[in-house]
CSV table of C-alpha atoms in Angstrom, one decimal:
chain,number,residue,atom,x,y,z
A,1466,MET,CA,-8.5,14.7,6.2
A,1467,ALA,CA,-6.3,16.3,3.4
A,1468,ARG,CA,-6.5,14.3,0.3
A,1469,THR,CA,-4.3,14.6,-3.1
A,1470,ALA,CA,-6.3,13.5,-5.7
A,1471,VAL,CA,-4.9,13.3,-9.1
A,1472,PRO,CA,-7.3,11.7,-11.4
A,1473,ARG,CA,-5.3,12.3,-15.0
A,1474,ARG,CA,-3.5,9.9,-17.1
A,1475,LEU,CA,-0.4,8.8,-15.7
A,1476,ASN,CA,2.2,8.5,-18.5
A,1477,TRP,CA,5.6,6.5,-18.3
A,1478,LEU,CA,8.5,9.1,-18.3
A,1479,ALA,CA,12.1,8.4,-19.1
A,1480,ALA,CA,14.3,8.3,-16.1
A,1481,THR,CA,17.9,8.6,-16.1
A,1482,VAL,CA,20.4,7.8,-13.3
A,1483,LYS,CA,22.3,10.7,-12.1
A,1484,GLU,CA,23.8,9.3,-9.0
A,1485,ALA,CA,23.8,6.1,-7.2
A,1486,LYS,CA,24.8,6.3,-3.5
A,1487,ASP,CA,25.4,3.2,-1.3
A,1488,GLU,CA,23.2,3.8,2.1
A,1489,THR,CA,23.9,0.5,3.8
A,1490,ALA,CA,25.5,-2.9,2.6
A,1491,THR,CA,22.3,-4.0,0.9
A,1492,ALA,CA,20.4,-0.2,0.2
A,1493,ARG,CA,20.9,2.1,-2.4
A,1494,THR,CA,19.6,5.4,-3.5
A,1495,LEU,CA,19.2,6.4,-7.1
A,1496,ILE,CA,18.8,10.0,-7.8
A,1497,LEU,CA,17.0,10.4,-11.3
A,1498,ASP,CA,16.4,13.0,-13.8
A,1499,VAL,CA,13.0,12.7,-15.1
A,1500,PRO,CA,11.8,15.5,-17.5
A,1501,GLY,CA,8.1,15.8,-17.4
A,1502,TRP,CA,8.0,14.8,-14.0
A,1503,PRO,CA,4.6,15.9,-12.5
A,1504,GLY,CA,6.1,16.7,-9.1
A,1505,HIS,CA,4.9,14.6,-6.0
A,1506,VAL,CA,3.7,15.0,-2.5
A,1507,ALA,CA,5.9,13.5,0.5
A,1508,GLY,CA,4.9,10.0,1.2
A,1509,GLN,CA,3.7,9.0,-2.6
A,1510,HIS,CA,5.1,6.3,-4.7
A,1511,VAL,CA,6.4,5.5,-8.1
A,1512,THR,CA,6.0,2.6,-10.3
A,1513,VAL,CA,9.7,1.6,-12.3
A,1514,LYS,CA,9.7,-0.4,-15.4
A,1515,LEU,CA,12.6,-2.2,-16.5
A,1516,THR,CA,13.0,-3.3,-20.3
A,1517,ALA,CA,15.4,-5.9,-21.4
A,1518,GLU,CA,16.9,-5.6,-24.9
A,1519,ASP,CA,14.4,-8.2,-26.7
A,1520,GLY,CA,11.6,-6.4,-25.0
A,1521,TYR,CA,10.9,-8.3,-21.8
A,1522,SER,CA,9.9,-5.7,-19.0
A,1523,THR,CA,8.7,-6.0,-15.5
A,1524,GLN,CA,7.4,-3.3,-13.2
A,1525,ARG,CA,7.8,-2.7,-9.1
A,1526,ASP,CA,6.6,0.3,-6.8
A,1527,TYR,CA,9.2,2.2,-4.9
A,1528,SER,CA,8.2,4.8,-2.2
A,1529,ILE,CA,9.7,8.3,-3.2
A,1530,ALA,CA,12.6,9.5,-0.7
A,1531,ASN,CA,13.3,13.0,-1.6
A,1532,ALA,CA,11.2,15.9,-0.7
A,1533,ALA,CA,7.6,17.1,-2.4
A,1534,THR,CA,8.5,18.5,-5.6
A,1535,ALA,CA,5.2,19.7,-6.7
A,1536,GLY,CA,5.9,23.5,-7.7
A,1537,ALA,CA,9.6,23.0,-6.6
A,1538,GLN,CA,12.4,24.2,-8.6
A,1539,ASP,CA,14.3,21.0,-9.0
A,1540,GLY,CA,11.1,19.4,-10.3
A,1541,ASP,CA,12.5,16.8,-12.5
A,1542,ARG,CA,14.3,15.1,-9.8
A,1543,LEU,CA,13.4,11.8,-8.4
A,1544,GLU,CA,14.9,10.1,-5.8
A,1545,ILE,CA,14.3,6.3,-5.1
A,1546,THR,CA,16.1,4.2,-2.1
A,1547,VAL,CA,15.8,0.5,-2.9
A,1548,GLN,CA,16.5,-2.3,-0.6
A,1549,ARG,CA,18.3,-5.3,-2.3
A,1550,LEU,CA,16.4,-8.6,-1.7
A,1551,ALA,CA,18.9,-11.5,-2.7
A,1552,ASP,CA,16.3,-13.7,-4.9
A,1553,GLY,CA,14.4,-10.2,-6.3
A,1554,GLU,CA,14.4,-9.7,-9.8
A,1555,VAL,CA,14.3,-6.2,-10.1
A,1556,SER,CA,16.2,-4.8,-6.6
A,1557,PRO,CA,19.8,-6.5,-7.4
A,1558,TYR,CA,19.7,-4.7,-11.0
A,1559,LEU,CA,18.6,-1.4,-9.2
A,1560,THR,CA,21.0,-1.7,-6.1
A,1561,GLY,CA,24.0,-3.4,-8.1
A,1562,VAL,CA,23.8,-2.7,-11.8
A,1563,ALA,CA,22.3,0.6,-12.7
A,1564,GLY,CA,24.7,3.5,-12.8
A,1565,PRO,CA,25.0,7.0,-13.8
A,1566,GLY,CA,23.4,7.3,-17.6
A,1567,ASP,CA,21.4,4.2,-17.3
A,1568,GLN,CA,17.8,4.5,-18.2
A,1569,PHE,CA,14.4,2.8,-17.3
A,1570,GLU,CA,10.8,4.1,-17.4
A,1571,VAL,CA,8.7,5.5,-14.0
A,1572,ARG,CA,5.0,6.4,-13.8
A,1573,GLY,CA,3.6,8.2,-11.0
A,1574,PRO,CA,3.1,9.8,-8.6
A,1575,ILE,CA,1.0,7.3,-7.3
A,1576,GLY,CA,-1.3,7.1,-4.2
A,1577,GLY,CA,-2.7,10.4,-2.1
A,1578,TRP,CA,-3.6,8.7,1.0
A,1579,PHE,CA,-0.3,7.9,2.8
A,1580,ALA,CA,0.9,11.7,1.7
A,1581,TRP,CA,1.8,14.5,4.0
A,1582,PRO,CA,0.9,17.9,3.0
A,1583,GLY,CA,3.6,19.9,4.2
A,1584,ASP,CA,1.1,22.7,5.8
A,1585,ASP,CA,-0.6,20.2,8.3
A,1586,PRO,CA,-0.7,21.5,11.7
A,1587,ARG,CA,-0.7,18.4,13.7
A,1588,PRO,CA,2.9,17.0,15.2
A,1589,LEU,CA,4.1,14.5,13.1
A,1590,LEU,CA,4.9,11.1,14.2
A,1591,LEU,CA,6.6,8.5,12.1
A,1592,LEU,CA,7.2,4.9,12.3
A,1593,ALA,CA,9.3,3.2,10.2
A,1594,GLY,CA,10.4,-0.5,9.9
A,1595,GLY,CA,13.5,-1.0,7.7
A,1596,SER,CA,13.2,0.3,4.3
A,1597,GLY,CA,10.1,1.6,5.3
A,1598,ILE,CA,12.2,4.8,6.4
A,1599,ALA,CA,12.2,6.1,2.6
A,1600,PRO,CA,8.6,7.8,2.3
A,1601,LEU,CA,8.8,9.0,6.0
A,1602,MET,CA,12.4,10.4,4.9
A,1603,SER,CA,10.5,12.2,2.2
A,1604,MET,CA,8.1,13.9,4.8
A,1605,ILE,CA,11.1,14.7,7.2
A,1606,ARG,CA,12.8,16.4,3.8
A,1607,THR,CA,9.8,18.5,3.0
A,1608,HIS,CA,9.3,19.4,6.8
A,1609,ASP,CA,12.6,20.9,6.4
A,1610,GLN,CA,12.0,22.4,2.9
A,1611,VAL,CA,8.9,24.1,3.6
A,1612,LYS,CA,10.1,25.4,7.3
A,1613,SER,CA,7.4,23.7,8.9
A,1614,GLN,CA,7.3,24.3,12.9
A,1615,VAL,CA,5.7,21.1,13.8
A,1616,PRO,CA,7.6,18.9,16.0
A,1617,VAL,CA,8.6,15.2,14.7
A,1618,ARG,CA,9.4,12.5,15.9
A,1619,LEU,CA,10.6,9.5,14.5
A,1620,ILE,CA,10.8,5.8,15.7
A,1621,TYR,CA,12.9,3.7,13.5
A,1622,SER,CA,13.1,0.0,14.0
A,1623,VAL,CA,15.9,-1.6,12.2
A,1624,ARG,CA,18.1,-4.8,12.8
A,1625,THR,CA,21.5,-3.0,13.5
A,1626,PRO,CA,23.1,0.2,13.4
A,1627,ALA,CA,24.8,-1.0,10.1
A,1628,ASP,CA,21.3,-1.0,8.7
A,1629,VAL,CA,20.4,2.4,9.5
A,1630,ILE,CA,19.6,4.3,6.3
A,1631,TYR,CA,20.2,7.6,6.1
A,1632,ALA,CA,22.1,7.5,9.2
A,1633,ASP,CA,24.3,10.5,8.9
A,1634,GLU,CA,21.4,13.0,7.5
A,1635,LEU,CA,19.2,11.8,10.2
A,1636,SER,CA,21.6,12.7,12.8
A,1637,GLU,CA,22.3,16.2,11.5
A,1638,ARG,CA,18.6,17.0,11.1
A,1639,GLU,CA,18.1,15.7,14.4
A,1640,ARG,CA,20.5,18.3,15.6
A,1641,ASP,CA,19.1,21.3,13.2
A,1642,SER,CA,15.6,20.9,13.3
A,1643,PRO,CA,12.3,20.0,15.5
A,1644,LEU,CA,13.1,16.3,14.9
A,1645,MET,CA,13.5,13.8,17.7
A,1646,VAL,CA,14.9,10.2,16.3
A,1647,THR,CA,14.7,7.0,18.3
A,1648,ASN,CA,16.2,3.9,16.9
A,1649,VAL,CA,15.0,0.5,17.7
A,1650,TYR,CA,17.7,-2.2,17.3
A,1651,THR,CA,15.9,-5.5,17.0
A,1652,ARG,CA,19.3,-7.4,16.9
A,1653,TRP,CA,21.9,-6.2,19.4
A,1654,TRP,CA,24.1,-7.8,21.6
A,1655,ALA,CA,26.6,-5.6,22.0
A,1656,GLY,CA,25.9,-4.2,25.7
A,1657,ASP,CA,24.2,-1.0,25.9
A,1658,PRO,CA,23.0,0.6,22.9
A,1659,PRO,CA,23.8,4.0,21.8
A,1660,PRO,CA,22.5,7.0,23.4
A,1661,GLY,CA,19.0,7.7,22.4
A,1662,SER,CA,18.4,4.5,20.8
A,1663,ARG,CA,16.7,1.6,22.5
A,1664,THR,CA,16.9,-2.6,21.8
A,1665,GLY,CA,14.5,-5.3,21.0
A,1666,ARG,CA,10.9,-4.6,19.4
A,1667,ILE,CA,8.8,-1.6,19.9
A,1668,ASP,CA,6.6,-1.9,22.6
A,1669,ALA,CA,4.1,0.5,24.5
A,1670,SER,CA,6.9,1.9,26.3
A,1671,VAL,CA,8.7,3.0,23.0
A,1672,ILE,CA,5.5,4.3,21.7
A,1673,ALA,CA,4.9,6.3,25.2
A,1674,GLU,CA,8.6,7.6,25.3
A,1675,ALA,CA,9.5,8.1,21.7
A,1676,GLY,CA,6.1,9.0,20.6
A,1677,PHE,CA,3.6,11.9,21.1
A,1678,PRO,CA,0.9,11.4,23.7
A,1679,PRO,CA,-2.6,11.4,22.3
A,1680,GLU,CA,-3.7,14.5,23.7
A,1681,TRP,CA,-1.2,16.2,21.3
A,1682,ASN,CA,-3.4,15.0,18.4
A,1683,PRO,CA,-0.6,13.7,16.1
A,1684,LEU,CA,-1.0,12.8,12.3
A,1685,ILE,CA,0.9,9.3,12.2
A,1686,PHE,CA,2.3,7.4,9.6
A,1687,ALA,CA,3.6,3.9,9.7
A,1688,CYS,CA,5.7,2.2,7.0
A,1689,GLY,CA,7.3,-1.1,6.8
A,1690,PRO,CA,6.9,-4.7,6.7
A,1691,SER,CA,3.2,-6.2,7.6
A,1692,GLY,CA,4.1,-7.5,10.9
A,1693,PHE,CA,6.1,-4.3,12.0
A,1694,VAL,CA,2.9,-1.9,11.1
A,1695,GLU,CA,0.3,-4.4,12.3
A,1696,THR,CA,2.2,-4.2,15.5
A,1697,ALA,CA,2.9,-0.3,15.8
A,1698,SER,CA,-1.0,0.4,14.8
A,1699,ALA,CA,-2.0,-2.0,17.6
A,1700,LEU,CA,0.5,-0.5,20.1
A,1701,LEU,CA,-0.6,3.1,18.9
A,1702,ILE,CA,-4.6,2.5,19.1
A,1703,GLY,CA,-4.0,0.8,22.5
A,1704,SER,CA,-1.9,3.9,23.8
A,1705,GLY,CA,-4.8,6.0,22.9
A,1706,HIS,CA,-4.5,7.3,19.4
A,1707,PRO,CA,-7.6,7.1,17.2
A,1708,PRO,CA,-7.4,4.7,14.3
A,1709,PHE,CA,-8.3,7.4,11.8
A,1710,THR,CA,-5.1,9.3,12.9
A,1711,ILE,CA,-3.2,6.4,11.6
A,1712,LYS,CA,-2.0,6.0,8.1
A,1713,THR,CA,-0.1,2.7,7.1
A,1714,GLU,CA,2.1,1.5,4.2
A,1715,ARG,CA,2.9,-2.0,4.1
A,1716,PHE,CA,5.2,-3.8,1.5
A,1717,GLY,CA,5.3,-7.7,1.5
A,1718,PRO,CA,8.1,-8.9,-0.6
A,1719,SER,CA,8.7,-6.7,-3.7
A,1720,SER,CA,11.1,-8.4,-5.0
B,1200,MET,CA,8.3,4.9,-25.4
B,1201,ASN,CA,11.1,2.4,-25.9
B,1202,VAL,CA,13.8,2.7,-23.3
B,1203,VAL,CA,16.1,-0.1,-22.9
B,1204,SER,CA,17.8,-0.8,-19.2
B,1205,ARG,CA,21.5,-1.7,-20.2
B,1206,GLY,CA,22.6,-4.9,-18.4
B,1207,PHE,CA,18.9,-5.8,-17.3
B,1208,GLY,CA,18.0,-9.5,-18.3
B,1209,GLY,CA,14.9,-10.3,-16.0
B,1210,ARG,CA,13.9,-13.5,-14.9
B,1211,ARG,CA,11.4,-14.4,-17.9
B,1212,ARG,CA,8.6,-15.3,-15.7
B,1213,ASP,CA,6.3,-15.4,-18.4
B,1214,ASP,CA,3.1,-16.9,-17.8
B,1215,PRO,CA,0.1,-16.8,-19.6
B,1216,LYS,CA,-2.0,-16.9,-16.5
B,1217,LEU,CA,-0.1,-13.5,-15.5
B,1218,PRO,CA,-1.6,-10.1,-16.6
B,1219,PRO,CA,0.4,-7.2,-18.2
B,1220,GLY,CA,3.0,-5.8,-15.9
B,1221,GLN,CA,2.2,-8.5,-13.1
B,1222,TYR,CA,4.7,-10.6,-11.3
B,1223,LEU,CA,4.3,-13.7,-9.8
B,1224,GLU,CA,4.1,-13.6,-5.6
B,1225,ARG,CA,4.6,-16.7,-3.7
B,1226,GLY,CA,3.6,-15.2,0.0
B,1227,PHE,CA,0.4,-13.0,0.3
B,1228,PRO,CA,1.5,-9.4,0.9
B,1229,VAL,CA,-1.0,-7.1,2.8
B,1230,LEU,CA,-2.0,-3.5,1.5
B,1231,GLN,CA,-4.5,-1.3,3.2
B,1232,ALA,CA,-4.6,2.1,4.0
B,1233,GLY,CA,-4.9,2.0,8.2
B,1234,PRO,CA,-5.0,-0.1,10.8
B,1235,THR,CA,-6.7,-3.5,10.7
B,1236,PRO,CA,-10.0,-2.9,12.5
B,1237,PRO,CA,-11.1,-5.0,15.1
B,1238,VAL,CA,-14.4,-6.8,14.0
B,1239,ASN,CA,-16.4,-9.2,16.2
B,1240,THR,CA,-18.4,-12.0,14.4
B,1241,ALA,CA,-20.9,-11.6,17.8
B,1242,THR,CA,-21.6,-8.1,16.5
B,1243,TRP,CA,-21.0,-8.5,12.9
B,1244,LYS,CA,-23.8,-7.8,10.1
B,1245,PHE,CA,-23.6,-7.5,6.6
B,1246,THR,CA,-26.5,-5.4,4.9
B,1247,ILE,CA,-27.7,-5.1,1.2
B,1248,THR,CA,-29.2,-2.0,0.7
B,1249,THR,CA,-31.1,-1.1,-2.8
B,1250,GLU,CA,-31.6,2.1,-4.6
B,1251,THR,CA,-35.0,2.6,-3.0
B,1252,GLY,CA,-33.6,2.2,0.9
B,1253,ASP,CA,-34.9,-1.4,1.2
B,1254,SER,CA,-32.2,-3.8,3.1
B,1255,THR,CA,-31.6,-7.2,3.6
B,1256,ARG,CA,-29.3,-7.9,6.8
B,1257,TRP,CA,-27.5,-11.1,7.8
B,1258,ASP,CA,-25.9,-11.7,11.2
B,1259,TRP,CA,-22.8,-14.0,11.0
B,1260,LYS,CA,-25.0,-17.0,12.3
B,1261,GLN,CA,-27.3,-16.3,9.3
B,1262,PHE,CA,-24.6,-15.8,6.9
B,1263,THR,CA,-22.6,-18.5,7.6
B,1264,ALA,CA,-25.6,-21.1,7.4
B,1265,LEU,CA,-26.0,-20.2,3.8
B,1266,PRO,CA,-24.9,-22.4,0.8
B,1267,ALA,CA,-21.1,-21.8,0.7
B,1268,GLU,CA,-18.7,-22.6,-2.2
B,1269,ASP,CA,-15.1,-23.4,-2.5
B,1270,ILE,CA,-13.5,-21.1,-5.3
B,1271,THR,CA,-9.8,-21.6,-6.7
B,1272,THR,CA,-8.8,-18.4,-8.5
B,1273,ASP,CA,-6.1,-16.1,-9.4
B,1274,ILE,CA,-5.9,-13.0,-7.6
B,1275,HIS,CA,-4.0,-9.6,-8.8
B,1276,CYS,CA,-3.1,-6.8,-7.0
B,1277,VAL,CA,-2.6,-3.5,-8.3
B,1278,THR,CA,1.1,-2.9,-6.9
B,1279,GLN,CA,2.2,-5.8,-9.6
B,1280,TRP,CA,2.0,-9.1,-7.8
B,1281,SER,CA,-0.3,-11.8,-8.6
B,1282,LYS,CA,-1.0,-14.9,-6.8
B,1283,LEU,CA,-2.1,-18.0,-8.5
B,1284,GLY,CA,-4.7,-21.0,-7.6
B,1285,THR,CA,-5.7,-19.4,-4.2
B,1286,HIS,CA,-8.3,-21.2,-2.4
B,1287,TRP,CA,-11.3,-19.7,-0.7
B,1288,ARG,CA,-14.4,-20.9,0.5
B,1289,GLY,CA,-17.6,-18.3,0.5
B,1290,VAL,CA,-21.1,-17.1,-0.2
B,1291,SER,CA,-21.6,-16.3,-3.8
B,1292,LEU,CA,-22.9,-12.9,-4.3
B,1293,ASP,CA,-25.9,-14.7,-6.6
B,1294,THR,CA,-27.2,-16.2,-3.2
B,1295,LEU,CA,-27.1,-13.1,-1.5
B,1296,LEU,CA,-28.3,-11.2,-4.0
B,1297,ASP,CA,-31.6,-13.8,-5.1
B,1298,GLY,CA,-34.8,-12.2,-4.7
B,1299,ILE,CA,-33.6,-8.7,-4.1
B,1300,GLN,CA,-35.5,-6.4,-6.3
B,1301,THR,CA,-33.2,-3.8,-8.2
B,1302,ASN,CA,-32.6,-1.5,-11.2
B,1303,ALA,CA,-28.9,-0.2,-10.0
B,1304,GLY,CA,-26.1,-0.9,-12.2
B,1305,TYR,CA,-23.5,-0.1,-9.4
B,1306,VAL,CA,-22.3,-1.3,-6.1
B,1307,MET,CA,-20.5,0.6,-3.5
B,1308,ALA,CA,-18.9,-2.1,-1.2
B,1309,ARG,CA,-18.5,-0.6,2.4
B,1310,SER,CA,-16.2,-2.2,5.2
B,1311,TYR,CA,-15.6,-2.0,8.9
B,1312,GLY,CA,-13.0,1.0,9.3
B,1313,GLY,CA,-14.5,3.1,6.7
B,1314,TYR,CA,-13.0,1.9,3.3
B,1315,THR,CA,-15.4,1.6,0.3
B,1316,THR,CA,-14.8,0.8,-3.4
B,1317,ASN,CA,-17.1,0.9,-6.3
B,1318,VAL,CA,-17.7,-2.2,-8.9
B,1319,PRO,CA,-20.7,-2.4,-11.6
B,1320,LEU,CA,-23.4,-4.7,-10.2
B,1321,PRO,CA,-23.0,-7.0,-13.3
B,1322,ASP,CA,-19.6,-7.8,-12.2
B,1323,LEU,CA,-20.8,-9.4,-9.1
B,1324,ARG,CA,-23.1,-11.7,-10.7
B,1325,ASP,CA,-23.0,-14.9,-12.6
B,1326,GLY,CA,-20.5,-16.5,-10.3
B,1327,LYS,CA,-17.8,-13.6,-10.5
B,1328,ALA,CA,-18.1,-12.7,-6.8
B,1329,TRP,CA,-18.2,-14.0,-3.1
B,1330,ILE,CA,-18.6,-13.0,0.2
B,1331,ALA,CA,-15.5,-15.1,1.6
B,1332,TYR,CA,-14.8,-16.2,5.1
B,1333,GLU,CA,-12.1,-18.6,5.1
B,1334,TYR,CA,-8.8,-18.5,3.1
B,1335,ASP,CA,-6.8,-21.7,2.4
B,1336,GLY,CA,-9.0,-23.8,4.5
B,1337,LYS,CA,-8.8,-21.6,7.8
B,1338,ARG,CA,-10.7,-18.6,9.1
B,1339,LEU,CA,-10.0,-15.4,7.2
B,1340,PRO,CA,-7.1,-14.0,9.3
B,1341,PRO,CA,-7.9,-10.1,10.2
B,1342,GLU,CA,-5.0,-8.9,8.2
B,1343,HIS,CA,-6.5,-10.3,5.3
B,1344,GLY,CA,-9.8,-8.8,5.6
B,1345,GLY,CA,-11.3,-11.2,8.1
B,1346,PRO,CA,-13.9,-12.2,9.5
B,1347,ALA,CA,-15.3,-11.5,5.7
B,1348,ARG,CA,-14.3,-10.0,2.7
B,1349,LEU,CA,-15.4,-9.2,-0.9
B,1350,LEU,CA,-14.0,-11.5,-3.5
B,1351,VAL,CA,-14.0,-10.2,-6.9
B,1352,PRO,CA,-11.0,-11.9,-8.4
B,1353,HIS,CA,-11.6,-10.8,-12.1
B,1354,LEU,CA,-10.6,-7.3,-11.1
B,1355,TYR,CA,-7.7,-5.8,-9.1
B,1356,PHE,CA,-7.7,-6.8,-5.7
B,1357,TRP,CA,-8.2,-3.5,-4.1
B,1358,LYS,CA,-12.0,-4.0,-5.2
B,1359,SER,CA,-12.1,-7.1,-2.9
B,1360,ALA,CA,-13.0,-5.0,-0.1
B,1361,LYS,CA,-11.4,-6.4,3.2
B,1362,TRP,CA,-13.6,-6.4,6.6
B,1363,VAL,CA,-17.2,-5.7,4.2
B,1364,THR,CA,-19.9,-5.2,6.1
B,1365,GLY,CA,-22.1,-3.9,3.3
B,1366,LEU,CA,-22.9,-3.3,-0.3
B,1367,ASP,CA,-25.3,-0.1,-1.5
B,1368,LEU,CA,-26.8,-0.9,-4.8
B,1369,MET,CA,-26.5,2.5,-6.8
B,1370,THR,CA,-28.2,3.6,-10.0
B,1371,HIS,CA,-25.2,5.9,-10.9
B,1372,ASP,CA,-21.5,5.0,-10.1
B,1373,LYS,CA,-19.9,6.6,-7.6
B,1374,ARG,CA,-16.1,6.5,-6.6
B,1375,GLY,CA,-14.9,4.9,-3.6
B,1376,PHE,CA,-11.8,5.4,-1.5
B,1377,TRP,CA,-8.9,4.7,-3.8
B,1378,GLU,CA,-10.8,5.3,-6.8
B,1379,GLU,CA,-11.3,9.2,-5.6
B,1380,LEU,CA,-7.3,9.1,-5.1
B,1381,GLY,CA,-7.1,8.5,-8.8
B,1382,TYR,CA,-7.2,4.6,-9.1
B,1383,HIS,CA,-9.4,3.4,-12.0
B,1384,ASP,CA,-13.0,3.0,-11.5
B,1385,TYR,CA,-13.2,-0.3,-13.2
B,1386,GLY,CA,-9.7,-2.4,-12.7
B,1387,ASP,CA,-9.2,-4.7,-15.3
B,1388,PRO,CA,-5.8,-6.3,-14.8
B,1389,TRP,CA,-6.0,-7.9,-18.3
B,1390,ARG,CA,-6.6,-4.4,-19.6
B,1391,GLU,CA,-4.0,-3.3,-17.3
B,1392,GLN,CA,-6.4,-0.4,-15.8
B,1393,ARG,CA,-4.5,0.8,-12.9
B,1394,TYR,CA,-5.1,4.2,-12.8
B,1395,GLN,CA,-7.6,6.8,-14.2
B,1396,GLY,CA,-7.1,7.1,-17.7
B,1397,ASP,CA,-5.7,3.7,-18.0
């Protein structure tokens, strides 16, 4: 199993917001300029540190959403997509206050397990719950960037169509690349869902129809709230996928 | 570096019980690298193996018959959350290591599912570490490491290996799963030792 060991000192770097882009009513992408950013592999995360004028500071981890930049041209670029939590301390700032020119500090990249090296030959099966899409989007974008030919399937569990992050980009990529997306809407009362999507919770039939059969030996990444990841993992194992092919990333409340 | 974030006030949840860079969490987030492995107490084993290869083994019945302790402690995750005053019940490593002859200075904890993490042996002695099998008065749930996990609360919580099944005593330190991926060998939250080089 490929690992990306980076045992070196991780320094705090100044990040400047270049652009803020609303993805949904509660999620916003911040495109950051981070001079000296060492580059990342798809799936890794970054620690963000906010400091108030009186010196008080606090830190949170966010998944990196843009394509791998290890060795890339735009190596100083970093994108995070933040879901606003009503009672959060950091997410309301990042989704509501921070704008172009504003600064904070970042440290990373962190994590080398939940990471997809662009040259892996196995089909790629991605399962996202809510804002767990962010590191998987980095993998989808990296797949395109390195012109990988492995098939990619994304199963995206989300409350309603309005909660789909990267909706337009995903539709475009589905048309133009070996990507198949199946959205699963957990709250849907409006009759038949849009073509290619499902309603309810992910279950064995969704895994069977929207995933890859175990014989294809896919590499699997699941990211989302703990309950989602727990359910997805159990369904995958139940349908014959070996546990060691499944990599998970969970977030509890990261306020 | 001194970068101030314009318009950020923050909550000021400063608490002397919170190590640097940590925030207070009231839930209990789950973090792990892969699926939760099924571990059956009917076949569960816990083994301590010394540097000479001598091993001492307990099955679930023998293990839960050992004298247990109630533990109230703060826990600190490297992903910045801390949870204060958590309640556990488990067997002290002092009890488990009692009578085991060793000159080892380090330990590799091994888990069902293949997870490993390294800890200096002195950090598991003198009332600092347990194999815990209850959380908040109930059996430890699988997603939190049940049936039993290592509990070393003075270090970042990745050191408290879930689904623990053995401790290998070593004369030289070796890196475990996250440590090989760049996380700190020791992981003291009060010195903010999150990653190698911190």
